Structure formats: C-alpha cells, structure tokens
Amino acid sequence: MARMSAEERRESIVRVASAEFARGGYHGTSTEAIAKRVGVSQPYLFRLFPGKKAIFLAAAERCVADTIRMFTEASEGLAGEEALHAMASAYTRTIAERPELLMMQMQMYLAVAAAEQEGDHEFGETVRAGWLRLWDVVHLALGADVGGTTDFMAHGMLINCLAAMGFPAGHRVWEGLDLSARLEDAPEQ
C-alpha cells in the first residue's frame, strides 16, 4: 500500500473533518475523533493544521468551494431565470444526496455566532468572505439583479432551515418554495 503524501493526508483530514463537524459542530467534535477516522495520530494532525480552528476553517472553506462549484457548473452558459432554475435544482439535488454539505453550512453559521459572542472574529471573517464569494457567483449568474440574488439566497436559507429540521418532501411547508411555479405565474414585466 502506497503512503499518502502530506497534501493527500491533509485532503483526507478536511474531508473527514467536514463530515465530523457537520454532525457534531465545532464544540461537539474532537480532534481525536477526526484523527482516529483518518488513521493518524493527533500530533500528526497538528503538524498539518495548527489547531482545531484551522481544521474547522479548512472544512468551512471546502463547503463554500463545493457550493460555489456546484452553482457555477449548474449555471454555465445560462443566465437569468434559466440560471436560477438550474442552480435551484442542483442545490436541492445536492443537499438531498449530500446532507453533510447542508449540515456543515448550518454548523458554520452556529460557529460564527458562538465565536462572535466570545469576541473571536476569525470564524466570522472567514465564513463571511466565503459567503460573499458565493453571493457573487449567484449574483453574476442572475444578471447582477440584486433583488433576484436576495430572493434566491433567502429561499436557499429557508430551504436549509426546513431541510435541517427534517421536514419531508411533500410537506405543506414546502409549497411556497416551488420557485419554478412562482416564476411561471409571475406577471410579465
């Protein structure tokens, strides 16, 4: 069996940490659990990352990058409503297939809120910067329409909350979120 390079091991740690933090949050996840799942010692883990916060922030960056990549691929060559439909479909499909992506997003927001209350602004700065990159990708795909971008992101956050709470597909709380039907029923401008 070939040995992994430090970069491959680092990648493995970020992937495992993302799943662990998605499930347990920042405070509920131990570096010991991450190291054990990856198959490394804690000292080796800390040779690759200076601490738990660095591991969490790397996982948060990965979560944002994966979401940006998904939106970019879905909207490639499209604009306006076509891009909106493609990104919305890709997102709902992705969070159904990879619920850890949704849960990691939710854990990121919780970690920022908790850290800000403790006077630690690093979480917030990193997560906000990632969220702004995400906003910009959506904003450009929607033709730089501020209202459309706001609606899309607001619907996405509501979808995140409803999905995280476990509302099943078909439940009445989802009825108002059929974006395609709402756009088709909208009056012509």
N, CA and C of each residue as an Amber inpcrd file, in Angstrom:
protein
   567
   0.8470000  -1.1790000   0.0000000   0.0000000   0.0000000   0.0000000
   0.8980000   1.2500000   0.0000000   0.6580000   2.1460000  -0.9370000
   1.4570000   3.3620000  -1.0550000   1.1090000   4.3390000   0.0670000
   2.1330000   5.0310000   0.5460000   1.9210000   6.0330000   1.5930000
   1.3470000   7.2950000   0.9690000   0.4810000   7.9440000   1.7140000
  -0.0890000   9.2120000   1.2510000   0.9080000  10.3310000   1.4810000
   0.9060000  11.2830000   0.5550000   1.7060000  12.4840000   0.7590000
   1.0270000  13.3370000   1.8300000   1.7480000  14.3320000   2.3260000
   1.1670000  15.2320000   3.3260000  -0.0610000  15.9420000   2.7500000
   0.0000000  16.3180000   1.4790000  -1.1370000  17.0080000   0.8590000
  -2.3500000  16.0680000   0.7230000  -2.1000000  14.8100000   0.3620000
  -3.1990000  13.8380000   0.2890000  -3.7840000  13.5850000   1.6800000
  -2.9440000  13.5140000   2.6790000  -3.4080000  13.2990000   4.0480000
  -4.1950000  14.5150000   4.5220000  -3.7060000  15.7080000   4.1800000
  -4.4120000  16.9490000   4.5300000  -5.8170000  16.9470000   3.9030000
  -5.8940000  16.5490000   2.6450000  -7.1780000  16.4520000   1.9460000
  -8.1000000  15.4570000   2.6460000  -7.5550000  14.3440000   3.0530000
  -8.3290000  13.3280000   3.7660000  -8.8500000  13.8840000   5.0950000
  -8.0260000  14.6470000   5.7730000  -8.4270000  15.2500000   7.0530000
  -9.5770000  16.2380000   6.8330000  -9.4810000  17.0800000   5.8100000
 -10.5470000  18.0620000   5.5390000 -11.8480000  17.3410000   5.2080000
 -11.7710000  16.2880000   4.4200000 -12.9750000  15.5360000   4.0440000
 -13.6310000  14.9040000   5.2800000 -12.8320000  14.2530000   6.1050000
 -13.3520000  13.6180000   7.3220000 -13.8380000  14.6800000   8.3080000
 -13.0710000  15.7420000   8.4680000 -13.4540000  16.8050000   9.4020000
 -14.7770000  17.4320000   8.9870000 -14.9840000  17.5990000   7.6970000
 -16.2480000  18.1580000   7.2140000 -17.4250000  17.3040000   7.6790000
 -17.2900000  16.0100000   7.5350000 -18.3660000  15.1060000   7.9670000
 -18.5360000  15.1300000   9.4830000 -17.4250000  15.1350000  10.2130000
 -17.4930000  15.1500000  11.6810000 -18.0770000  16.4620000  12.2010000
 -17.6140000  17.5960000  11.6730000 -18.1410000  18.8880000  12.1100000
 -19.5950000  19.0500000  11.6960000 -19.9630000  18.5330000  10.5350000
 -21.3670000  18.6120000  10.0950000 -22.2670000  17.9080000  11.0980000
 -21.8010000  16.8030000  11.6150000 -22.5960000  16.0090000  12.5630000
 -22.5460000  16.5910000  13.9770000 -21.3690000  17.0120000  14.4340000
 -21.2290000  17.3840000  15.8400000 -20.9870000  18.8490000  16.1220000
 -20.7900000  19.6500000  15.0810000 -20.4990000  21.0600000  15.3050000
 -19.0660000  21.2650000  15.7550000 -18.6990000  22.5170000  15.8940000
 -17.3240000  22.8420000  16.2830000 -17.0160000  22.3440000  17.6880000
 -17.8640000  22.6760000  18.6460000 -17.5850000  22.3210000  20.0370000
 -17.8450000  20.8460000  20.3290000 -18.6970000  20.2040000  19.5440000
 -19.0310000  18.8120000  19.7990000 -18.1760000  17.8130000  19.0460000
 -17.1660000  18.2940000  18.3300000 -16.2950000  17.4120000  17.5590000
 -14.8790000  17.5060000  18.1170000 -14.2970000  16.3620000  18.3830000
 -12.9310000  16.3550000  18.9190000 -11.9200000  16.0980000  17.8030000
 -10.7560000  16.6700000  17.9710000  -9.6880000  16.3920000  17.0130000
  -9.2600000  14.9310000  17.1210000  -9.4540000  14.3500000  18.2880000
  -9.1470000  12.9330000  18.4650000 -10.0280000  12.0790000  17.5500000
 -11.3150000  12.4080000  17.4670000 -12.2290000  11.6600000  16.5910000
 -11.8350000  11.8120000  15.1270000 -11.4460000  13.0180000  14.7400000
 -11.0210000  13.2530000  13.3550000  -9.7620000  12.4440000  13.0550000
  -8.7750000  12.5300000  13.9300000  -7.5180000  11.8010000  13.7290000
  -7.7700000  10.3010000  13.6350000  -8.6130000   9.7920000  14.5140000
  -8.9140000   8.3570000  14.5280000  -9.5570000   7.9220000  13.2120000
 -10.5510000   8.6900000  12.7300000 -11.2230000   8.3330000  11.4680000
 -10.2790000   8.4090000  10.2750000  -9.3330000   9.3360000  10.3100000
  -8.3800000   9.4710000   9.2080000  -7.2970000   8.3980000   9.3020000
  -7.0370000   7.9430000  10.5240000  -5.9940000   6.9400000  10.7280000
  -4.6270000   7.5500000  10.9810000  -4.6250000   8.7030000  11.6380000
  -3.3690000   9.3650000  12.0030000  -3.3930000   9.6850000  13.4870000
  -2.2440000  10.0290000  14.0040000  -2.1780000  10.4430000  15.4070000
  -2.5460000  11.9240000  15.5080000  -2.9510000  12.3400000  16.7050000
  -3.2300000  13.7630000  16.9030000  -1.9920000  14.6220000  16.6580000
  -0.8060000  14.1970000  17.1210000   0.3750000  15.0150000  16.8200000
   0.5860000  15.2110000  15.3090000   0.3260000  14.1700000  14.5200000
   0.4670000  14.3130000  13.0650000  -0.5960000  15.2710000  12.5340000
  -1.7980000  15.1600000  13.0450000  -2.8740000  16.0690000  12.6530000
  -2.4360000  17.5160000  12.8650000  -1.8010000  17.7740000  13.9940000
  -1.3840000  19.1350000  14.3210000  -0.0830000  19.5500000  13.6250000
   0.5730000  18.6110000  12.9740000   1.6820000  19.0040000  12.0920000
   1.1280000  19.5780000  10.7920000  -0.0610000  19.1130000  10.3900000
  -0.6780000  19.5800000   9.1420000  -1.5690000  20.7980000   9.3490000
  -2.1270000  20.9240000  10.5460000  -3.0100000  22.0420000  10.8980000
  -2.5900000  22.5450000  12.2710000  -2.5130000  23.8670000  12.4530000
  -2.0500000  24.3810000  13.7440000  -3.0180000  24.1630000  14.9020000
  -4.2690000  23.8310000  14.6260000  -5.2190000  23.6010000  15.7090000
  -6.5930000  23.2630000  15.1630000  -7.5060000  23.0290000  16.0730000
  -8.8720000  22.6540000  15.7170000  -9.5460000  23.7410000  14.8810000
  -9.3260000  24.9960000  15.2450000  -9.9400000  26.0920000  14.4960000
  -9.4990000  26.0590000  13.0380000  -8.2300000  25.8130000  12.7880000
  -7.7150000  25.7520000  11.4170000  -8.3570000  24.6080000  10.6400000
  -8.5830000  23.4860000  11.3120000  -9.2390000  22.3510000  10.6510000
 -10.6770000  22.7290000  10.3090000 -11.3720000  23.3430000  11.2680000
 -12.7600000  23.7420000  11.0190000 -12.8340000  24.7390000   9.8750000
 -11.9590000  25.7270000   9.8770000 -11.9950000  26.7470000   8.8260000
 -11.6500000  26.1520000   7.4590000 -10.7700000  25.1630000   7.4180000
 -10.4820000  24.4690000   6.1520000 -11.7180000  23.7100000   5.6700000
 -12.4340000  23.0830000   6.6070000 -13.6750000  22.3810000   6.2490000
 -14.7350000  23.3710000   5.7780000 -14.8150000  24.5430000   6.4260000
 -15.7700000  25.5760000   6.0240000 -15.4410000  26.0900000   4.6260000
 -14.1690000  26.3240000   4.3650000 -13.7430000  26.7720000   3.0330000
 -14.1130000  25.7310000   1.9780000 -13.9280000  24.4680000   2.3110000
 -14.2720000  23.3890000   1.3700000 -15.7650000  23.3820000   1.0890000
 -16.5670000  23.5610000   2.1190000 -18.0220000  23.5810000   1.9770000
 -18.4460000  24.7000000   1.0210000 -17.8940000  25.8770000   1.2330000
 -18.2210000  27.0230000   0.3690000 -17.7410000  26.7510000  -1.0550000
 -16.5250000  26.2550000  -1.1980000 -15.9740000  25.9750000  -2.5320000
 -16.8210000  24.9420000  -3.2720000 -17.2720000  23.9040000  -2.5600000
 -18.1230000  22.8870000  -3.1880000 -19.4500000  23.4880000  -3.6500000
 -20.0120000  24.3730000  -2.8330000 -21.2870000  25.0080000  -3.1920000
 -21.0980000  25.9460000  -4.3820000 -20.0230000  26.7090000  -4.3710000
 -19.7260000  27.6010000  -5.4980000 -19.5270000  26.7890000  -6.7760000
 -18.7700000  25.7190000  -6.6930000 -18.5350000  24.8670000  -7.8660000
 -19.8480000  24.3060000  -8.4020000 -20.7080000  23.8710000  -7.4940000
 -21.9970000  23.3180000  -7.8990000 -22.8250000  24.3750000  -8.6240000
 -22.9130000  25.6050000  -8.0760000 -23.6750000  26.6790000  -8.7270000
 -23.0510000  27.0720000 -10.0660000 -21.7390000  27.1490000 -10.1080000
 -21.0400000  27.5290000 -11.3420000 -21.2870000  26.5060000 -12.4440000
 -21.1460000  25.2310000 -12.1040000 -21.3810000  24.1810000 -13.1020000
 -22.8330000  24.1560000 -13.5510000 -23.7490000  24.3300000 -12.6180000
 -25.1800000  24.2880000 -12.9600000 -25.5810000  25.4390000 -13.8710000
 -24.9940000  26.6120000 -13.6680000 -25.4180000  27.8000000 -14.4140000
 -24.5500000  28.0950000 -15.6350000 -23.5690000  27.2520000 -15.8940000
 -22.6530000  27.5070000 -17.0100000 -23.4200000  27.6600000 -18.3300000
 -23.1670000  28.7760000 -19.0010000 -23.8050000  29.0480000 -20.2820000
 -25.2360000  29.5410000 -20.1740000 -25.7370000  29.7120000 -18.9560000
 -27.1150000  30.1490000 -18.7440000 -27.1160000  31.5310000 -18.1010000
 -28.2620000  32.1690000 -18.1200000 -28.4010000  33.4710000 -17.4570000
 -29.8350000  33.6240000 -16.9790000 -30.0430000  34.5600000 -16.0660000
 -31.3790000  34.9060000 -15.6010000 -32.1480000  33.7250000 -15.0510000
 -33.4080000  33.5970000 -15.4990000 -34.2910000  32.5340000 -14.9870000
 -33.7500000  31.1400000 -15.2490000 -33.1280000  30.9370000 -16.4190000
 -32.5670000  29.6130000 -16.7070000 -31.4720000  29.2620000 -15.7010000
 -30.6160000  30.2310000 -15.3950000 -29.5640000  30.0010000 -14.4070000
 -30.1750000  29.7490000 -13.0300000 -31.1760000  30.5300000 -12.6770000
 -31.8480000  30.3760000 -11.3830000 -32.4130000  28.9620000 -11.2420000
 -33.1500000  28.5090000 -12.2520000 -33.7340000  27.1580000 -12.1940000
 -32.6550000  26.0870000 -12.0970000 -31.5980000  26.2500000 -12.8830000
 -30.5270000  25.2570000 -12.8760000 -29.8240000  25.2130000 -11.5230000
 -29.5410000  26.3810000 -10.9470000 -28.8720000  26.4160000  -9.6410000
 -29.7880000  25.8880000  -8.5420000 -31.0650000  26.2560000  -8.5860000
 -32.0120000  25.7790000  -7.5710000 -32.1440000  24.2620000  -7.6290000
 -32.2560000  23.7200000  -8.8300000 -32.3690000  22.2640000  -8.9860000
 -31.1080000  21.5620000  -8.5100000 -29.9650000  22.1050000  -8.8940000
 -28.6960000  21.4990000  -8.4820000 -28.5520000  21.5220000  -6.9610000
 -28.9630000  22.6200000  -6.3460000 -28.8200000  22.7350000  -4.8970000
 -29.7360000  21.7540000  -4.1710000 -31.0000000  21.7110000  -4.5580000
 -31.9150000  20.7940000  -3.8650000 -31.4860000  19.3370000  -4.0720000
 -30.9850000  19.0270000  -5.2520000 -30.4910000  17.6730000  -5.5110000
 -29.2550000  17.3910000  -4.6520000 -28.3550000  18.3610000  -4.5780000
 -27.1100000  18.1750000  -3.8200000 -27.3740000  17.9770000  -2.3370000
 -28.2440000  18.8080000  -1.7450000 -28.4590000  18.6360000  -0.3030000
 -29.2370000  17.3590000   0.0050000 -30.0010000  16.8590000  -0.9690000
 -30.6730000  15.5740000  -0.7610000 -29.6560000  14.4300000  -0.8330000
 -28.6980000  14.5490000  -1.7540000 -27.7010000  13.4940000  -1.9410000
 -26.5440000  13.5900000  -0.9520000 -26.2220000  14.8130000  -0.5250000
 -25.0920000  15.0510000   0.3820000 -25.5460000  15.9160000   1.5510000
 -26.3380000  15.3680000   2.4610000 -26.8500000  16.1760000   3.5710000
 -25.7480000  16.7710000   4.4440000 -24.5530000  16.1790000   4.4180000
 -23.4540000  16.7380000   5.2140000 -23.0530000  18.1280000   4.7170000
 -23.2620000  18.4280000   3.4360000 -22.9750000  19.7690000   2.9220000
 -23.9180000  20.7780000   3.5750000 -25.1830000  20.4380000   3.6360000
 -26.1690000  21.3060000   4.2900000 -25.8310000  21.4670000   5.7680000
 -25.5650000  20.3740000   6.4440000 -25.3100000  20.4450000   7.8810000
 -24.0110000  21.1950000   8.1830000 -23.0140000  21.0750000   7.3090000
 -21.7790000  21.8330000   7.5280000 -22.0670000  23.3260000   7.3950000
 -22.8980000  23.7050000   6.4300000 -23.2700000  25.1150000   6.3090000
 -23.9180000  25.6050000   7.6020000 -24.8540000  24.8500000   8.1180000
 -25.5500000  25.2540000   9.3300000 -24.5730000  25.3500000  10.5030000
 -23.6410000  24.4050000  10.5910000 -22.6540000  24.4320000  11.6750000
 -21.7230000  25.6350000  11.5470000 -21.4360000  26.0450000  10.3100000
 -20.5990000  27.2270000  10.1040000 -21.2680000  28.4560000  10.7050000
 -22.5510000  28.6180000  10.4540000 -23.2710000  29.7880000  10.9550000
 -23.3360000  29.7650000  12.4820000 -23.5600000  28.5940000  13.0510000
 -23.5770000  28.4710000  14.5140000 -22.2060000  28.7890000  15.1130000
 -21.1490000  28.2990000  14.4820000 -19.7990000  28.5480000  14.9940000
 -19.4770000  30.0380000  14.9610000 -19.9060000  30.7130000  13.8920000
 -19.6690000  32.1560000  13.8100000 -20.4060000  32.8720000  14.9330000
 -21.6670000  32.5470000  15.1190000 -22.4640000  33.2100000  16.1610000
 -21.8440000  32.9980000  17.5400000 -21.4410000  31.7760000  17.8430000
 -20.8470000  31.4850000  19.1520000 -19.5090000  32.2010000  19.3100000
 -18.6870000  32.1720000  18.2820000 -17.3670000  32.8000000  18.3620000
 -17.4850000  34.3170000  18.5000000 -18.4130000  34.9110000  17.7630000
 -18.5930000  36.3630000  17.8390000 -18.9780000  36.7770000  19.2610000
 -19.8260000  35.9750000  19.9180000 -20.2150000  36.2840000  21.2940000
 -19.0270000  36.2140000  22.2440000 -18.0410000  35.3940000  21.8920000
 -16.8480000  35.2490000  22.7240000 -15.7430000  36.2290000  22.3150000
 -16.0310000  37.0820000  21.3210000 -15.0490000  38.0630000  20.8760000
 -14.0630000  37.5590000  19.8420000 -14.2710000  36.3300000  19.3440000
 -13.3980000  35.7500000  18.3120000 -14.0200000  36.0460000  16.9560000
 -13.3770000  36.8950000  16.1820000 -13.9450000  37.3260000  14.9000000
 -13.3830000  36.5660000  13.7070000 -12.4230000  35.6660000  13.9260000
 -11.8050000  34.9430000  12.8130000 -12.8110000  34.0390000  12.1010000
 -13.6340000  33.3350000  12.8560000 -14.6570000  32.4980000  12.2340000
 -15.5340000  33.3450000  11.3130000 -16.0180000  34.4470000  11.8620000
 -16.9170000  35.3110000  11.1070000 -16.2750000  35.8660000   9.8580000
 -15.0470000  36.3320000   9.9750000 -14.3570000  36.8960000   8.8100000
 -14.2170000  35.8540000   7.7080000 -13.8170000  34.6490000   8.0630000
 -13.6160000  33.5900000   7.0760000 -14.9390000  33.1470000   6.4510000
 -15.9410000  32.9030000   7.2760000 -17.2250000  32.4270000   6.7640000
 -17.9170000  33.5200000   5.9500000 -17.8650000  34.7590000   6.4190000
 -18.4760000  35.8570000   5.6450000 -17.7920000  36.0400000   4.2920000
 -16.4700000  35.9190000   4.2560000 -15.7470000  36.0530000   2.9820000
 -16.1830000  34.9560000   2.0100000 -16.3380000  33.7470000   2.5040000
 -16.8040000  32.6510000   1.6520000 -18.2260000  32.8870000   1.1670000
 -19.0800000  33.3470000   2.0780000 -20.4770000  33.6020000   1.7170000
 -20.5640000  34.7050000   0.6730000 -19.7100000  35.7210000   0.7770000
 -19.7020000  36.7900000  -0.2260000 -19.2620000  36.2700000  -1.5920000
 -18.2970000  35.3500000  -1.6120000 -17.9050000  34.7270000  -2.8920000
 -19.0880000  33.9710000  -3.4830000 -19.8140000  33.2640000  -2.6480000
 -20.9970000  32.5430000  -3.0870000 -22.0490000  33.5150000  -3.6220000
 -22.3050000  34.5870000  -2.8920000 -23.2470000  35.6280000  -3.3140000
 -22.8710000  36.1390000  -4.7060000 -21.5900000  36.4470000  -4.9000000
 -21.1310000  36.9980000  -6.1760000 -21.3520000  36.0390000  -7.3360000
 -21.1250000  34.7600000  -7.1200000 -21.3570000  33.7610000  -8.1690000
 -22.8310000  33.7410000  -8.5580000 -23.7050000  33.7180000  -7.5690000
 -25.1500000  33.7230000  -7.8340000 -25.5530000  35.0360000  -8.4890000
 -25.0520000  36.1240000  -7.9680000 -25.3870000  37.4610000  -8.4670000
 -25.0490000  37.5870000  -9.9570000 -23.8770000  37.1390000 -10.3480000
 -23.4870000  37.2180000 -11.7580000 -24.3410000  36.2960000 -12.6250000
 -24.6140000  35.0990000 -12.1330000 -25.4360000  34.1540000 -12.9000000
 -26.8460000  34.6840000 -13.1120000 -27.3150000  35.4960000 -12.1750000
 -28.6730000  36.0440000 -12.2760000 -28.6770000  37.4240000 -12.9290000
 -27.6120000  37.7540000 -13.6350000 -27.5710000  39.0050000 -14.3720000
 -27.3670000  40.2300000 -13.5060000 -26.6930000  40.0670000 -12.3830000
 -26.4120000  41.1640000 -11.4500000 -27.6870000  41.8330000 -10.9600000
 -28.7200000  41.0330000 -10.7720000 -30.0060000  41.5070000 -10.2490000
 -29.9900000  41.3550000  -8.7280000 -29.8740000  42.4690000  -8.0180000
 -29.7730000  42.4270000  -6.5540000 -31.0140000  41.7800000  -5.9420000
 -32.1950000  42.1670000  -6.4030000 -33.4280000  41.5880000  -5.8620000
 -33.5100000  40.0940000  -6.1180000 -33.1560000  39.6890000  -7.3270000
 -33.1760000  38.2630000  -7.6610000 -32.1760000  37.4740000  -6.8400000
 -30.9970000  38.0560000  -6.6390000 -29.9730000  37.3900000  -5.8340000
 -30.4350000  37.2620000  -4.3910000 -31.0090000  38.3350000  -3.8660000
 -31.5120000  38.3130000  -2.4930000 -32.5970000  37.2560000  -2.3410000
 -33.5530000  37.2180000  -3.2730000 -34.6190000  36.2120000  -3.2110000
 -34.0470000  34.7980000  -3.2730000 -33.1150000  34.5730000  -4.1880000
 -32.5250000  33.2450000  -4.3460000 -31.8250000  32.8100000  -3.0530000
 -31.0040000  33.7060000  -2.5040000 -30.2640000  33.3630000  -1.2910000
 -31.2110000  33.2090000  -0.0970000 -32.2330000  34.0440000  -0.0140000
 -33.2020000  33.9290000   1.0880000 -33.9550000  32.6100000   1.0080000
 -34.3680000  32.2360000  -0.2000000 -35.0340000  30.9480000  -0.3650000
 -34.0860000  29.8030000   0.0040000 -32.8230000  29.9500000  -0.3920000
 -31.8470000  28.9180000  -0.0580000 -31.6890000  28.7500000   1.4440000
 -31.6560000  29.8570000   2.1710000 -31.5210000  29.7760000   3.6240000
 -32.7610000  29.1430000   4.2530000 -33.9440000  29.4720000   3.7280000
 -35.1600000  28.8420000   4.2370000 -35.1450000  27.3400000   3.9360000
 -34.7210000  26.9880000   2.7360000 -34.6060000  25.5680000   2.3840000
 -33.6420000  24.8790000   3.3440000 -32.5050000  25.5230000   3.6310000
 -31.5440000  24.9510000   4.5850000 -32.2060000  24.6770000   5.9320000
 -32.9320000  25.6590000   6.4400000 -33.5680000  25.5130000   7.7570000
 -34.6130000  24.4050000   7.7510000 -35.4640000  24.3760000   6.7340000
 -36.5130000  23.3520000   6.6710000 -35.9130000  21.9610000   6.5200000
 -34.8990000  21.8420000   5.6650000 -34.2520000  20.5410000   5.4730000
 -33.5310000  20.1030000   6.7480000 -32.8440000  21.0350000   7.4030000
 -32.1300000  20.6970000   8.6420000 -33.0910000  20.2470000   9.7350000
 -34.2990000  20.8170000   9.7440000 -35.2960000  20.4140000  10.7340000
 -35.9720000  19.1060000  10.3600000 -35.7120000  18.6140000   9.1590000
 -36.2200000  17.3030000   8.7700000 -37.6160000  17.2800000   8.1830000
 -38.1100000  18.4190000   7.6770000 -39.4150000  18.3910000   7.0290000
 -39.3370000  17.5440000   5.7720000 -40.1670000  16.5250000   5.6570000
 -40.0880000  15.6350000   4.4890000 -40.6100000  16.3090000   3.2180000
 -40.1360000  15.8260000   2.0850000 -40.6340000  16.3100000   0.7980000
 -42.1430000  16.1160000   0.7730000 -42.8300000  17.0560000   0.1960000
 -44.2810000  16.9700000   0.1170000 -45.0050000  17.6010000   1.2900000
 -44.2770000  17.9190000   2.3460000 -44.9150000  18.5710000   3.4850000
 -45.3880000  19.9560000   3.0600000 -46.4500000  20.4420000   3.6650000
 -47.0400000  21.7220000   3.2710000 -46.0960000  22.9080000   3.4130000
 -45.0720000  22.8130000   4.2720000 -44.1530000  23.9460000   4.4240000
 -43.3320000  24.2020000   3.1570000 -43.2680000  23.2030000   2.2840000
 -42.5020000  23.3560000   1.0450000 -43.3170000  23.9980000  -0.0760000
 -44.6250000  24.0660000   0.0710000 -45.4870000  24.5160000  -1.0260000
 -45.1010000  25.8840000  -1.5850000 -44.7980000  26.8220000  -0.7540000
 -44.4640000  28.1650000  -1.2160000 -43.0710000  28.2860000  -1.7950000
 -42.3030000  27.2110000  -1.7770000 -40.9240000  27.2560000  -2.2510000
 -40.7400000  26.6890000  -3.6450000 -41.8210000  26.3990000  -4.3330000
 -41.6960000  25.9270000  -5.7060000 -41.3830000  27.1420000  -6.5690000
 -40.1140000  27.4440000  -6.6660000 -39.6550000  28.6420000  -7.3470000
 -40.0480000  28.6550000  -8.8150000 -39.9890000  27.4930000  -9.4600000
 -40.3160000  27.4760000 -10.8870000 -41.7780000  27.8370000 -11.1110000
 -42.6690000  27.3290000 -10.2840000 -44.0880000  27.6620000 -10.4400000
 -44.3240000  29.1370000 -10.1560000 -43.6440000  29.6620000  -9.1490000
 -43.8140000  31.0800000  -8.8210000 -43.3620000  31.9570000  -9.9710000
 -42.2530000  31.5920000 -10.6120000 -41.7670000  32.4090000 -11.7330000
 -42.6910000  32.3050000 -12.9320000 -43.2230000  31.1090000 -13.1790000
 -44.1320000  30.9300000 -14.3130000 -45.4290000  31.7020000 -14.1090000
 -45.8710000  31.8300000 -12.8480000 -47.1170000  32.5350000 -12.5500000
 -46.9430000  34.0390000 -12.4050000 -45.6810000  34.4870000 -12.3880000
 -45.4350000  35.9190000 -12.1990000 -45.9110000  36.7100000 -13.4160000
 -46.4650000  37.8950000 -13.1890000 -46.9070000  38.7050000 -14.3190000
 -45.7230000  39.1490000 -15.1630000 -45.9540000  39.2830000 -16.4600000
 -44.9000000  39.7510000 -17.3640000 -44.5460000  41.1820000 -17.0160000
 -43.2910000  41.5010000 -17.1260000 -42.8370000  42.8630000 -16.7990000
 -42.6880000  43.6810000 -18.0560000
